[in-house]
PDB file of C-alpha atoms and ligand atoms in Angstrom:
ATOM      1  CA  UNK A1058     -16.228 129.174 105.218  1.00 93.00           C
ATOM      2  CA  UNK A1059     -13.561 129.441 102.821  1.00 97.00           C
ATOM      3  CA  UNK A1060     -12.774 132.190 100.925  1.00 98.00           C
ATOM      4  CA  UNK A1061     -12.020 130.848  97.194  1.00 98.00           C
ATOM      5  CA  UNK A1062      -9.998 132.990  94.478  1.00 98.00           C
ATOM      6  CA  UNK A1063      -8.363 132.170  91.066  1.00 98.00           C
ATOM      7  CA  UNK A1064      -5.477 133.441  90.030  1.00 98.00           C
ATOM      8  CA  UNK A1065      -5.627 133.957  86.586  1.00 97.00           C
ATOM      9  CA  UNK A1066      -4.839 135.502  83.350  1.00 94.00           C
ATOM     10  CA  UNK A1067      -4.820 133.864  79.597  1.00 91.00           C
ATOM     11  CA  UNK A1068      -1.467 135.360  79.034  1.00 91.00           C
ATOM     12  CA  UNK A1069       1.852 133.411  79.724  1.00 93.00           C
ATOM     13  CA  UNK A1070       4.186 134.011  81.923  1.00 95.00           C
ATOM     14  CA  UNK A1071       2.452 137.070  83.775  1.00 95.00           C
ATOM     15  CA  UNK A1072       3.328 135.981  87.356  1.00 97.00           C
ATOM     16  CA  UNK A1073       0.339 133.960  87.854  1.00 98.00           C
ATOM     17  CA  UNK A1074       2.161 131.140  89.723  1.00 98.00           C
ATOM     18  CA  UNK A1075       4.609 133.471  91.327  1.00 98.00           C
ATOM     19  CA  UNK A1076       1.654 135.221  92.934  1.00 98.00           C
ATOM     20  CA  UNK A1077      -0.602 132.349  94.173  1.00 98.00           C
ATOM     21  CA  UNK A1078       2.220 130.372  96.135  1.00 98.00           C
ATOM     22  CA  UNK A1079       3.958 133.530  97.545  1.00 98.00           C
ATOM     23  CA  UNK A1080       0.352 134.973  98.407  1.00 98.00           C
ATOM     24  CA  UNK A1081      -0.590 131.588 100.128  1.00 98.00           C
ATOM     25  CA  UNK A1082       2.757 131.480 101.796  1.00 98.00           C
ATOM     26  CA  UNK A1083       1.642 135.206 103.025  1.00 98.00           C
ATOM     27  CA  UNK A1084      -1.566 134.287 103.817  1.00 98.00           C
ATOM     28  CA  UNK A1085       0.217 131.533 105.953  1.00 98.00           C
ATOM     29  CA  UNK A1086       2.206 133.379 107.764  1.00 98.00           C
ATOM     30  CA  UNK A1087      -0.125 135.460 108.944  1.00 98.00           C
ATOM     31  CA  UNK A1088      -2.030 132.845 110.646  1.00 98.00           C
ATOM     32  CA  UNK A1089      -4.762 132.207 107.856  1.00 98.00           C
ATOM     33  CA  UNK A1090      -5.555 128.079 106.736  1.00 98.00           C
ATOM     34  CA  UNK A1091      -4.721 127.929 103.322  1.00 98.00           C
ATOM     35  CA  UNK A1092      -5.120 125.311 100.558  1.00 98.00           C
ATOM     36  CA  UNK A1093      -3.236 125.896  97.090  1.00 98.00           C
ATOM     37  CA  UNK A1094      -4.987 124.326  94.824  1.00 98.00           C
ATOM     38  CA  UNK A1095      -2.221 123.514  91.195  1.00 98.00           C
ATOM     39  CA  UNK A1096      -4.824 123.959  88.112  1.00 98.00           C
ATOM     40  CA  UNK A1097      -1.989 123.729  85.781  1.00 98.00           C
ATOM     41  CA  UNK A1098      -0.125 120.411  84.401  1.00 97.00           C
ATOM     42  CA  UNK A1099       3.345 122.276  84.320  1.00 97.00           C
ATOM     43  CA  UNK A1100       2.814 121.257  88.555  1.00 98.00           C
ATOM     44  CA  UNK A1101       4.980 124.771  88.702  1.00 98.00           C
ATOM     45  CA  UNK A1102       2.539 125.512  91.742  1.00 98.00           C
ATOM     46  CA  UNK A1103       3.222 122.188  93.375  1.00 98.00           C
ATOM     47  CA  UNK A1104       7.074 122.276  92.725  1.00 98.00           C
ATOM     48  CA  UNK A1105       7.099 125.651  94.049  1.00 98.00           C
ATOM     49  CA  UNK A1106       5.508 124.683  97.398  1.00 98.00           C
ATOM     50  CA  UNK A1107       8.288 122.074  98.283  1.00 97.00           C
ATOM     51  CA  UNK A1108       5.779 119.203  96.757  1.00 98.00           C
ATOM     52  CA  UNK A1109       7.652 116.689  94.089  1.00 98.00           C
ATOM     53  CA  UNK A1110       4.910 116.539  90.840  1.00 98.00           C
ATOM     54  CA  UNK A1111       6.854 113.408  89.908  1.00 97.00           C
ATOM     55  CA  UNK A1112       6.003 111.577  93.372  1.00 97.00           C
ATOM     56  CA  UNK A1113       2.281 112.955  93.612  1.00 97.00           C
ATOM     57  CA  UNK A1114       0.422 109.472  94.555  1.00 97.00           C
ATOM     58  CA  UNK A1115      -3.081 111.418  94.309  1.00 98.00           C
ATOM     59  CA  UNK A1116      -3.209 114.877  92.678  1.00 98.00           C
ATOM     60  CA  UNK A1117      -6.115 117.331  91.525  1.00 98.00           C
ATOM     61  CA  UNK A1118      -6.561 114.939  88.078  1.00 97.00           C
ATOM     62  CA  UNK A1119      -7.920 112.576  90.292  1.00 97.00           C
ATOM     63  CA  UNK A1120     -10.276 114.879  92.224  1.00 98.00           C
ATOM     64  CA  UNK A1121     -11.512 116.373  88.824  1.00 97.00           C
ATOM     65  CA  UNK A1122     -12.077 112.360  87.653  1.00 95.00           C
ATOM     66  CA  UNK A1123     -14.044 111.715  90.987  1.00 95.00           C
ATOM     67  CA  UNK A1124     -11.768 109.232  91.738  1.00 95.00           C
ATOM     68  CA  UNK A1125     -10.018 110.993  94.914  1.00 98.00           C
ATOM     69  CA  UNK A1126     -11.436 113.513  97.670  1.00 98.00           C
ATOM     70  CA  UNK A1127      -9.481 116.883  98.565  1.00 98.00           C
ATOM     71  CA  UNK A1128      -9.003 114.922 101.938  1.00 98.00           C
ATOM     72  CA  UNK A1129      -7.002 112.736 100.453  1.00 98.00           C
ATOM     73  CA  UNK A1130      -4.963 114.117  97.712  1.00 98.00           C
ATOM     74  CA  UNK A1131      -3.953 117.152  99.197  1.00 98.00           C
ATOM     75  CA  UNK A1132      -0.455 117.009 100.886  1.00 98.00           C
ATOM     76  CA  UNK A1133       0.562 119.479 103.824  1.00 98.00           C
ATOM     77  CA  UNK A1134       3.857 121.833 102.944  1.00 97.00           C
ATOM     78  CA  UNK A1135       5.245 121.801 106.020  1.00 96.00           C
ATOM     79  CA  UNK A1136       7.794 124.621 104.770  1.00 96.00           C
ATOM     80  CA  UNK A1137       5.307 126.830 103.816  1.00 98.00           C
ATOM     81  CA  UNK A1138       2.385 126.470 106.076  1.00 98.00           C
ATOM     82  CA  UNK A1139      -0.534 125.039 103.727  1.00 98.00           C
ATOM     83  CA  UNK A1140      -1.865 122.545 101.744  1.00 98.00           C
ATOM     84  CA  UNK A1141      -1.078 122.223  98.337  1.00 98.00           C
ATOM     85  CA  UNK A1142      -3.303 119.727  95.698  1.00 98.00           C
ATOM     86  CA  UNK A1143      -0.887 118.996  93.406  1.00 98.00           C
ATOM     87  CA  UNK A1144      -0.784 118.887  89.526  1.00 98.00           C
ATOM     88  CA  UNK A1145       1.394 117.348  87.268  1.00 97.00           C
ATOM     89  CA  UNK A1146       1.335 116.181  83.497  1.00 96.00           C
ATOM     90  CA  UNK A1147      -1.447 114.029  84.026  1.00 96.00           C
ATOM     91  CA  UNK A1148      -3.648 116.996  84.569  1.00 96.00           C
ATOM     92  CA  UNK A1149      -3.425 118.016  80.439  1.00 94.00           C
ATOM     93  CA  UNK A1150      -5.220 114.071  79.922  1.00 93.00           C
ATOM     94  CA  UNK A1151      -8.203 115.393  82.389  1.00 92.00           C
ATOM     95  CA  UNK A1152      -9.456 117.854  79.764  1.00 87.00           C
ATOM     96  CA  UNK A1153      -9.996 115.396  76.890  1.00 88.00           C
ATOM     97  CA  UNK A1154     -11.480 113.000  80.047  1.00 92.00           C
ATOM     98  CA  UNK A1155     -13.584 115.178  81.262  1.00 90.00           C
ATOM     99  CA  UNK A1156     -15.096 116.376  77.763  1.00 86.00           C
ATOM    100  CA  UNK A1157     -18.111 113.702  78.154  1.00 87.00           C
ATOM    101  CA  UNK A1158     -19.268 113.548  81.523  1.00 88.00           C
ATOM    102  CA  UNK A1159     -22.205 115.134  83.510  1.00 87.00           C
ATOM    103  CA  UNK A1160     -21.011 118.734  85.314  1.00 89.00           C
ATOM    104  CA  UNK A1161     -17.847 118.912  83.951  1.00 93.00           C
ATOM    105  CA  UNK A1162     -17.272 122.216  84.366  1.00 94.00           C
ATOM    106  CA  UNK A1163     -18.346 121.736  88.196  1.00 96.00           C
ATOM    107  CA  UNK A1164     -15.939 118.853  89.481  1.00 96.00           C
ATOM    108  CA  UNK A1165     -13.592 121.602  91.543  1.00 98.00           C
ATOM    109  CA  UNK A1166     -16.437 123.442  93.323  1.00 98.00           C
ATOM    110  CA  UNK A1167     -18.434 120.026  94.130  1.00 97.00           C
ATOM    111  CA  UNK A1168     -15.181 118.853  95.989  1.00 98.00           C
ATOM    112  CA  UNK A1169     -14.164 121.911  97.848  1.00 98.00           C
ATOM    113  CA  UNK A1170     -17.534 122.143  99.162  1.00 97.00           C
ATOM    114  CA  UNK A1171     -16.561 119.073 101.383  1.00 96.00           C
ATOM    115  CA  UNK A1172     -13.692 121.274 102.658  1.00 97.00           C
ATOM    116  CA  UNK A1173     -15.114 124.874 103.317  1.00 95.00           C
ATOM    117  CA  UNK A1174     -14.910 124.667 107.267  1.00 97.00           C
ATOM    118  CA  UNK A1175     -11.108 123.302 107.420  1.00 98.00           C
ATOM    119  CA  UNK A1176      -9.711 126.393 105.674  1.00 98.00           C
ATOM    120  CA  UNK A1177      -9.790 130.387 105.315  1.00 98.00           C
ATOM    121  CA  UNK A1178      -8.685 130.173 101.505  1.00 98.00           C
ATOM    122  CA  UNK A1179      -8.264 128.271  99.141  1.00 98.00           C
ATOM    123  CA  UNK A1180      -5.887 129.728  96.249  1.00 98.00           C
ATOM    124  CA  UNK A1181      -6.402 127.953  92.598  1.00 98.00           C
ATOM    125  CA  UNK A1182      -3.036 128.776  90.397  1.00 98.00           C
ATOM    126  CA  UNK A1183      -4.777 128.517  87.087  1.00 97.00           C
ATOM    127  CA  UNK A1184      -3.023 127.788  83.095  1.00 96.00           C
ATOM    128  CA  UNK A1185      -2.075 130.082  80.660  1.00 94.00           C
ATOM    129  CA  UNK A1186      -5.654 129.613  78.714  1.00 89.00           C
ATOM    130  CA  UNK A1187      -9.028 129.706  79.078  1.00 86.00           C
ATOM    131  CA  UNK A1188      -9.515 125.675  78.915  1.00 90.00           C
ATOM    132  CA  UNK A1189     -12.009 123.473  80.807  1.00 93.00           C
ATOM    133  CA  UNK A1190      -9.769 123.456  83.578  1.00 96.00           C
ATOM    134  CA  UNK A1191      -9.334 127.125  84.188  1.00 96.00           C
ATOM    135  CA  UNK A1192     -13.295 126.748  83.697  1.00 95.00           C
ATOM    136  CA  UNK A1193     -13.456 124.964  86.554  1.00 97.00           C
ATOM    137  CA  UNK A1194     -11.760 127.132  88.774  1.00 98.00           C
ATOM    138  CA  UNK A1195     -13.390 130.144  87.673  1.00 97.00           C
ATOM    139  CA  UNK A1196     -16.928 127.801  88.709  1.00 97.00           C
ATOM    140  CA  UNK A1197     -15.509 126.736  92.231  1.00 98.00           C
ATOM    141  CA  UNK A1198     -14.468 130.466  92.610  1.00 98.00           C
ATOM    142  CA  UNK A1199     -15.801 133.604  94.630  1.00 98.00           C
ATOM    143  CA  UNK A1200     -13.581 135.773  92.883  1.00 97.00           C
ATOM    144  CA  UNK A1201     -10.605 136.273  90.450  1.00 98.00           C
ATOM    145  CA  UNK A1202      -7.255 137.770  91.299  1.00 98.00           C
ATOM    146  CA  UNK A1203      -5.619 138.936  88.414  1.00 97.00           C
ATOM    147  CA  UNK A1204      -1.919 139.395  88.116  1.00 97.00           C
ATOM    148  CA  UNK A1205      -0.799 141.896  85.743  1.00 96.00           C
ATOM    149  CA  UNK A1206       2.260 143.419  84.075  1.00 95.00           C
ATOM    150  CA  UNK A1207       2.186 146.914  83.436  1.00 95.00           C
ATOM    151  CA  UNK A1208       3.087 146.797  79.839  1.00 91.00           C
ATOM    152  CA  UNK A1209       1.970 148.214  77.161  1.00 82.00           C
ATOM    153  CA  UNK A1210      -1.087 145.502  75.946  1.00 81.00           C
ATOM    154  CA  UNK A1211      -1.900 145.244  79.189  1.00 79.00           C
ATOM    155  CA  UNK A1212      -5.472 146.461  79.154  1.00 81.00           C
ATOM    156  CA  UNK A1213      -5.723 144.693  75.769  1.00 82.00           C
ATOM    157  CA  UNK A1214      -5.171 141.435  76.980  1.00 81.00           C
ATOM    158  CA  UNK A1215      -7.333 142.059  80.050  1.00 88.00           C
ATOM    159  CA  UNK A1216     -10.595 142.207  77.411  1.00 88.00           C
ATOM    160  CA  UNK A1217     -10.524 138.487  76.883  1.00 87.00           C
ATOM    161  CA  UNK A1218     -10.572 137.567  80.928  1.00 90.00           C
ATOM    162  CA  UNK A1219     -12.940 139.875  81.526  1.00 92.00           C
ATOM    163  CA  UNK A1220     -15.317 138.582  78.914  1.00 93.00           C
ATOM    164  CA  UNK A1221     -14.636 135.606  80.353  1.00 93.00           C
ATOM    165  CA  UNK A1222     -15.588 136.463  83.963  1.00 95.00           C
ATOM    166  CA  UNK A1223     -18.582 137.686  82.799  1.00 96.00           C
ATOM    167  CA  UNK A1224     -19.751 134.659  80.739  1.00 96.00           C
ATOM    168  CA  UNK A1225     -19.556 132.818  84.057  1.00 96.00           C
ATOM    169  CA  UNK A1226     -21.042 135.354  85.629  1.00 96.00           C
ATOM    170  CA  UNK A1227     -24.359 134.952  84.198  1.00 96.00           C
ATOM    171  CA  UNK A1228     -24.361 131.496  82.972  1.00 96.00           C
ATOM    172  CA  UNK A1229     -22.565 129.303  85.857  1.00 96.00           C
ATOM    173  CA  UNK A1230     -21.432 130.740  88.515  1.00 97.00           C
ATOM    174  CA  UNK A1231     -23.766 133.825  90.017  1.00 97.00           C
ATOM    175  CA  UNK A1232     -20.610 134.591  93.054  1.00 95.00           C
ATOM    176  CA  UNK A1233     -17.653 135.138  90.555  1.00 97.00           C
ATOM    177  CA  UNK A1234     -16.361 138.810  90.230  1.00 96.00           C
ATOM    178  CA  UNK A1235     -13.054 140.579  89.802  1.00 96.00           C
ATOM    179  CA  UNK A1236     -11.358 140.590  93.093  1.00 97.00           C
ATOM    180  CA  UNK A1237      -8.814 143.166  92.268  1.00 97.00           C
ATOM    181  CA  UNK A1238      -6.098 143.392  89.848  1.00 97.00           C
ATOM    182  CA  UNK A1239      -2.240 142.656  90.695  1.00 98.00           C
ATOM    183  CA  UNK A1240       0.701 145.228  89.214  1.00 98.00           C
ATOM    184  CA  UNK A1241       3.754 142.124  89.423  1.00 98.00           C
ATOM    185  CA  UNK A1242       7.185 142.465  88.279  1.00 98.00           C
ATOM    186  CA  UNK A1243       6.894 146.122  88.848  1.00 98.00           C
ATOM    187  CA  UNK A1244      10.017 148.611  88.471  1.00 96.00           C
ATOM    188  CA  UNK A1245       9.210 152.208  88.903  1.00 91.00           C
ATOM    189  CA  UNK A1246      12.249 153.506  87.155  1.00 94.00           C
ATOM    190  CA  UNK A1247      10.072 152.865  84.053  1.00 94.00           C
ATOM    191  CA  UNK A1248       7.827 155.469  83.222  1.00 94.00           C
ATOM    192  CA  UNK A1249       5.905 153.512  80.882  1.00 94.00           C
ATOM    193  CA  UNK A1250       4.961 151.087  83.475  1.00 95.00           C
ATOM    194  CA  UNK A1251       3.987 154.133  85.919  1.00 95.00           C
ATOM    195  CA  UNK A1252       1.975 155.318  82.976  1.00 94.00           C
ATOM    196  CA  UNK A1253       0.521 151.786  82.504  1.00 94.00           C
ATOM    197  CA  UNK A1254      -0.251 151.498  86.417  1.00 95.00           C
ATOM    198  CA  UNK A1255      -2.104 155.050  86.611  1.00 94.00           C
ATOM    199  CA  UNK A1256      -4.031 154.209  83.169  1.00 91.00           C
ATOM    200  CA  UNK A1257      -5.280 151.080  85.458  1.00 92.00           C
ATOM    201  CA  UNK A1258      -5.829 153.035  87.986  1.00 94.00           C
ATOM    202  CA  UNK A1259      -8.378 155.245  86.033  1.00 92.00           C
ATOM    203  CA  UNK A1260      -9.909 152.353  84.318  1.00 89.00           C
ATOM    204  CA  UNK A1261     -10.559 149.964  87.681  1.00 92.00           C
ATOM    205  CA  UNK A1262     -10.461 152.265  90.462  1.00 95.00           C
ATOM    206  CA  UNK A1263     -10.304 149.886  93.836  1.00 94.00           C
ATOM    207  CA  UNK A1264     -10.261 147.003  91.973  1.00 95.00           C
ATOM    208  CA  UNK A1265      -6.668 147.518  92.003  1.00 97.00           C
ATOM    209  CA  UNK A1266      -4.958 145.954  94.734  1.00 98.00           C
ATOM    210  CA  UNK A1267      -2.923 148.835  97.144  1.00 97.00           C
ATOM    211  CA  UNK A1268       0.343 146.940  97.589  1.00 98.00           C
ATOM    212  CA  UNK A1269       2.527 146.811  94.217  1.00 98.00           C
ATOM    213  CA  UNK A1270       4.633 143.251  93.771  1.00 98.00           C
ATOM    214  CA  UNK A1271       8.087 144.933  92.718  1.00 98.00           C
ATOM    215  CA  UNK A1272      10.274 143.152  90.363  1.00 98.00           C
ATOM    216  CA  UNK A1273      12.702 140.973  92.511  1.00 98.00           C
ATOM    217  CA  UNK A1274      15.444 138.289  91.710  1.00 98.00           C
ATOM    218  CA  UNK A1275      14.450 136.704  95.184  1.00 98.00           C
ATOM    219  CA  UNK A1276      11.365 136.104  94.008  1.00 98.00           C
ATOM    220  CA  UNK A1277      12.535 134.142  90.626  1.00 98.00           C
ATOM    221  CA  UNK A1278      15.174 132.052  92.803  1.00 98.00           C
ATOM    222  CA  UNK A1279      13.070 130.752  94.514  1.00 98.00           C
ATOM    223  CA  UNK A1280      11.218 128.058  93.216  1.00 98.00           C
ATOM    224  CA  UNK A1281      14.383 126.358  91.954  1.00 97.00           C
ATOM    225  CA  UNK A1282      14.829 125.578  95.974  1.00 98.00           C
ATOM    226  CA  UNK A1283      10.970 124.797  95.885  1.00 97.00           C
ATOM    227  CA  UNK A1284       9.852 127.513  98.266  1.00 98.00           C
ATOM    228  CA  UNK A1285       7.800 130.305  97.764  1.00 98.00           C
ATOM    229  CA  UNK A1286      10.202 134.042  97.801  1.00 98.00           C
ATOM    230  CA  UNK A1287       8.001 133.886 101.092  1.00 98.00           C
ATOM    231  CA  UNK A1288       9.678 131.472 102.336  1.00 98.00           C
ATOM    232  CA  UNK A1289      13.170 131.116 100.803  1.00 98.00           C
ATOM    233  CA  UNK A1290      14.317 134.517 102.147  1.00 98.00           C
ATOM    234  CA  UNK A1291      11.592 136.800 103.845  1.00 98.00           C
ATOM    235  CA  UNK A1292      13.785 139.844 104.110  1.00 98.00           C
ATOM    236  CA  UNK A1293      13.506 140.044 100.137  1.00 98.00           C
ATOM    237  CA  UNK A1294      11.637 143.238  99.215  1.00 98.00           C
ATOM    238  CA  UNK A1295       9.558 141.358  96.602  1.00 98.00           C
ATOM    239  CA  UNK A1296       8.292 138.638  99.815  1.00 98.00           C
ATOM    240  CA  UNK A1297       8.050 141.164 101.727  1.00 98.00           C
ATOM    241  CA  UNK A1298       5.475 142.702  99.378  1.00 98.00           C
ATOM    242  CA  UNK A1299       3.700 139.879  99.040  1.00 98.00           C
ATOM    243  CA  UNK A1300       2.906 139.326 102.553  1.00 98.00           C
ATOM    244  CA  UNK A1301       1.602 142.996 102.773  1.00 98.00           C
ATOM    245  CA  UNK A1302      -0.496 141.518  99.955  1.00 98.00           C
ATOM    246  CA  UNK A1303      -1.584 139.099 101.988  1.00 98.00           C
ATOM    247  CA  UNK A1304      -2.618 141.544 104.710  1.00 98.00           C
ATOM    248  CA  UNK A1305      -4.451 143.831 102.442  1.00 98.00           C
ATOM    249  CA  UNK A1306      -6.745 140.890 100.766  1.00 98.00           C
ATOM    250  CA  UNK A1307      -7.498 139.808 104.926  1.00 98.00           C
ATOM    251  CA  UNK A1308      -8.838 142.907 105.885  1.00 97.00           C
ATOM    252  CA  UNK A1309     -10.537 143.281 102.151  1.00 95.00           C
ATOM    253  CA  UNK A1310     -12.605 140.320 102.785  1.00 94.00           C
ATOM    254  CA  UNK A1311     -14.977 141.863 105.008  1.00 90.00           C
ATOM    255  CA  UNK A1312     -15.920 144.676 102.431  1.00 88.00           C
ATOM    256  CA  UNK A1313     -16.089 142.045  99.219  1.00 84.00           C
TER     257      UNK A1313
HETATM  258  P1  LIG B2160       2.502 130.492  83.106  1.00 78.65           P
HETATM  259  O1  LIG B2160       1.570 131.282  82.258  1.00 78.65           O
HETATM  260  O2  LIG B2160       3.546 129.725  82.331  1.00 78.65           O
HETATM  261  O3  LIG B2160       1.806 129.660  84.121  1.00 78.65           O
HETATM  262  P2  LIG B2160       2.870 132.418  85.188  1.00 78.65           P
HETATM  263  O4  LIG B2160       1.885 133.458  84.789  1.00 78.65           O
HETATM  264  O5  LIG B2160       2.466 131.471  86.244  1.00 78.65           O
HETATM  265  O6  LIG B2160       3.377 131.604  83.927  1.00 78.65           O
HETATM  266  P3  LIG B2160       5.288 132.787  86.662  1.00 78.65           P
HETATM  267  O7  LIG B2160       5.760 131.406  86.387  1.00 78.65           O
HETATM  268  O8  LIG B2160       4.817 133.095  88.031  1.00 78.65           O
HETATM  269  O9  LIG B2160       4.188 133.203  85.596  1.00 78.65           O
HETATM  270  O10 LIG B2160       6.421 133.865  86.334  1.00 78.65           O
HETATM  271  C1  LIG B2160       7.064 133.897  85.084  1.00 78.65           C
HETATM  272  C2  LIG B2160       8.555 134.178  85.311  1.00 78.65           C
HETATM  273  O11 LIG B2160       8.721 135.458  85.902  1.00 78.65           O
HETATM  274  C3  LIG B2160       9.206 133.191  86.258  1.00 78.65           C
HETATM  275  O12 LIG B2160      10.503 132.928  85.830  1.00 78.65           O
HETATM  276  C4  LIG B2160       9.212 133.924  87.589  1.00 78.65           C
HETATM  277  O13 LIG B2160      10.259 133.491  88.434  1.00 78.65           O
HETATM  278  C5  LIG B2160       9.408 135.352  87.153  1.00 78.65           C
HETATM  279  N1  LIG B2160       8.797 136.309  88.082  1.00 78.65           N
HETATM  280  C6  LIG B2160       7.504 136.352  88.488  1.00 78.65           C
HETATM  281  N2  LIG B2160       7.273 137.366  89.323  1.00 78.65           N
HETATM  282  C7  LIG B2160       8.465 138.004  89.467  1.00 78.65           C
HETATM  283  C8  LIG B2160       8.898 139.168  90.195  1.00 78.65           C
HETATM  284  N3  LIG B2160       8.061 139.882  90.950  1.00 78.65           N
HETATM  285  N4  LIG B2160      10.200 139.531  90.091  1.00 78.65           N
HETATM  286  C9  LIG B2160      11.065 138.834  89.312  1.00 78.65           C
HETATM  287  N5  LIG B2160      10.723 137.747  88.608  1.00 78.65           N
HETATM  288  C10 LIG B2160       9.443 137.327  88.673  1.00 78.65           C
HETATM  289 MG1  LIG B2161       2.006 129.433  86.100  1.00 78.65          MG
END
């Protein structure tokens, strides 16, 4: 059965995306059946996996709409070693679509339930906001991966998700926790983010992943050759990171 995380965080521009397709790539290489599921219409997920949003003939809108299975919307990367459900504009019209029908909030997790057996995990790169959409991840999900910054509002911001998590907690989905939190874009020549990262530390415990995603400019070249850092040039200290990553949340399942 699958394993199924969101990776998510209401701020912008955290490393969200970053993290989910160079994590799946990781997961990938290290023999694990991964699906990438794009939860956000800027298709930066899908792009970033080798897969044109432009071209998509079936993407995740038309799962959430009913109107397309997993099966057959979701296009093998053969670059980087999984599936990827793609996303592209489209996806913002879903929200305002989806507003009056029955289980709205369910439409992800009833689909992937047809796909548990064919993969180990399935990754969902979620928006910048807490919106219906991001709802329905976080109700498909077993847990939440959260990348962070280590900047000063960082435990600030975290408030919001957390609240968040535990709304669905107790009202929709019983399974959803806090995986573990993600330092990203790391550089330890700054004390205040080594502050930041021992405050978190303190505050988490072992909900804070091990392996530390340095800041790398291999890692933000990447997707403009659509490839995951992963991929694109696996000698780059910020891929290789994220495949250690991907080893630590393997032998994590077990004790989850
Ligand atoms: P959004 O909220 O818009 O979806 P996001 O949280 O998905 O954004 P990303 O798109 O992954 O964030 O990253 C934001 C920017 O930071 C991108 O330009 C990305 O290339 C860059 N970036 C992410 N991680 C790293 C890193 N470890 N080192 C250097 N640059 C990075
Ligand atoms: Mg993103």
């Amino acid at each position: 059965m699958a394993k199924i995380f969101c990776v998510a965080n209401q701020k912008g521009g955290v490393g969200k995306t970053t993290s989910a397709v160079n994590l799946a790539a990781g997961l990938a290489k290290v023999g694990q059946r991964v699906l990438l599921v794009d939860l956000d219409p800027q298709g930066n997920a899908t792009m970033g996996s080798g897969v044109d949003k432009r071209q998509l003939e079936l993407s995740v809108y038309d799962v959430l709409l009913e109107s397309a299975s997993i099966q057959e919307a979701a296009i093998f990367s053969e670059k980087c070693g999984y599936h990827v459900l793609g996303a592209n504009r489209e996806l913002a019209g879903a929200e305002v679509e989806l507003v009056d029908l029955e289980r709205r909030d369910q439409r992800l997790k009833l689909a992937l339930e047809v796909v548990q057996q064919e993969f180990d995990f399935v990754l969902i790169d979620c928006p910048p906001s807490l919106s219906m959409l991001t709802l329905n991840g976080l109700c498909a999900a077993h847990g939440v991966i959260v990348p962070m910054q280590c900047e000063y509002f960082a435990l600030e911001g975290l408030t919001d998700l957390v609240n968040t998590i535990k709304q669905v907690h107790a009202n929709l989905n019983p399974d959803l926790k806090i995986i573990g939190l993600l330092r990203v874009m790391f550089d330890p020549r700054i004390t205040l983010q080594q502050q930041v990262s021992e405050q978190l530390k303190s505050h988490f415990g072992d909900k804070v992943f091990n392996t530390v995603i340095p800041r790398n400019v291999r890692l933000a070249e990447a997707p403009s050759y659509g490839l995951p850092g992963v991929v694109f040039d696996p000698s780059a200290k910020g891929s290789q990171a994220f495949v250690e990553f991907a080893k630590e949340l393997v032998q994590r399942i077990p004790t989850l």
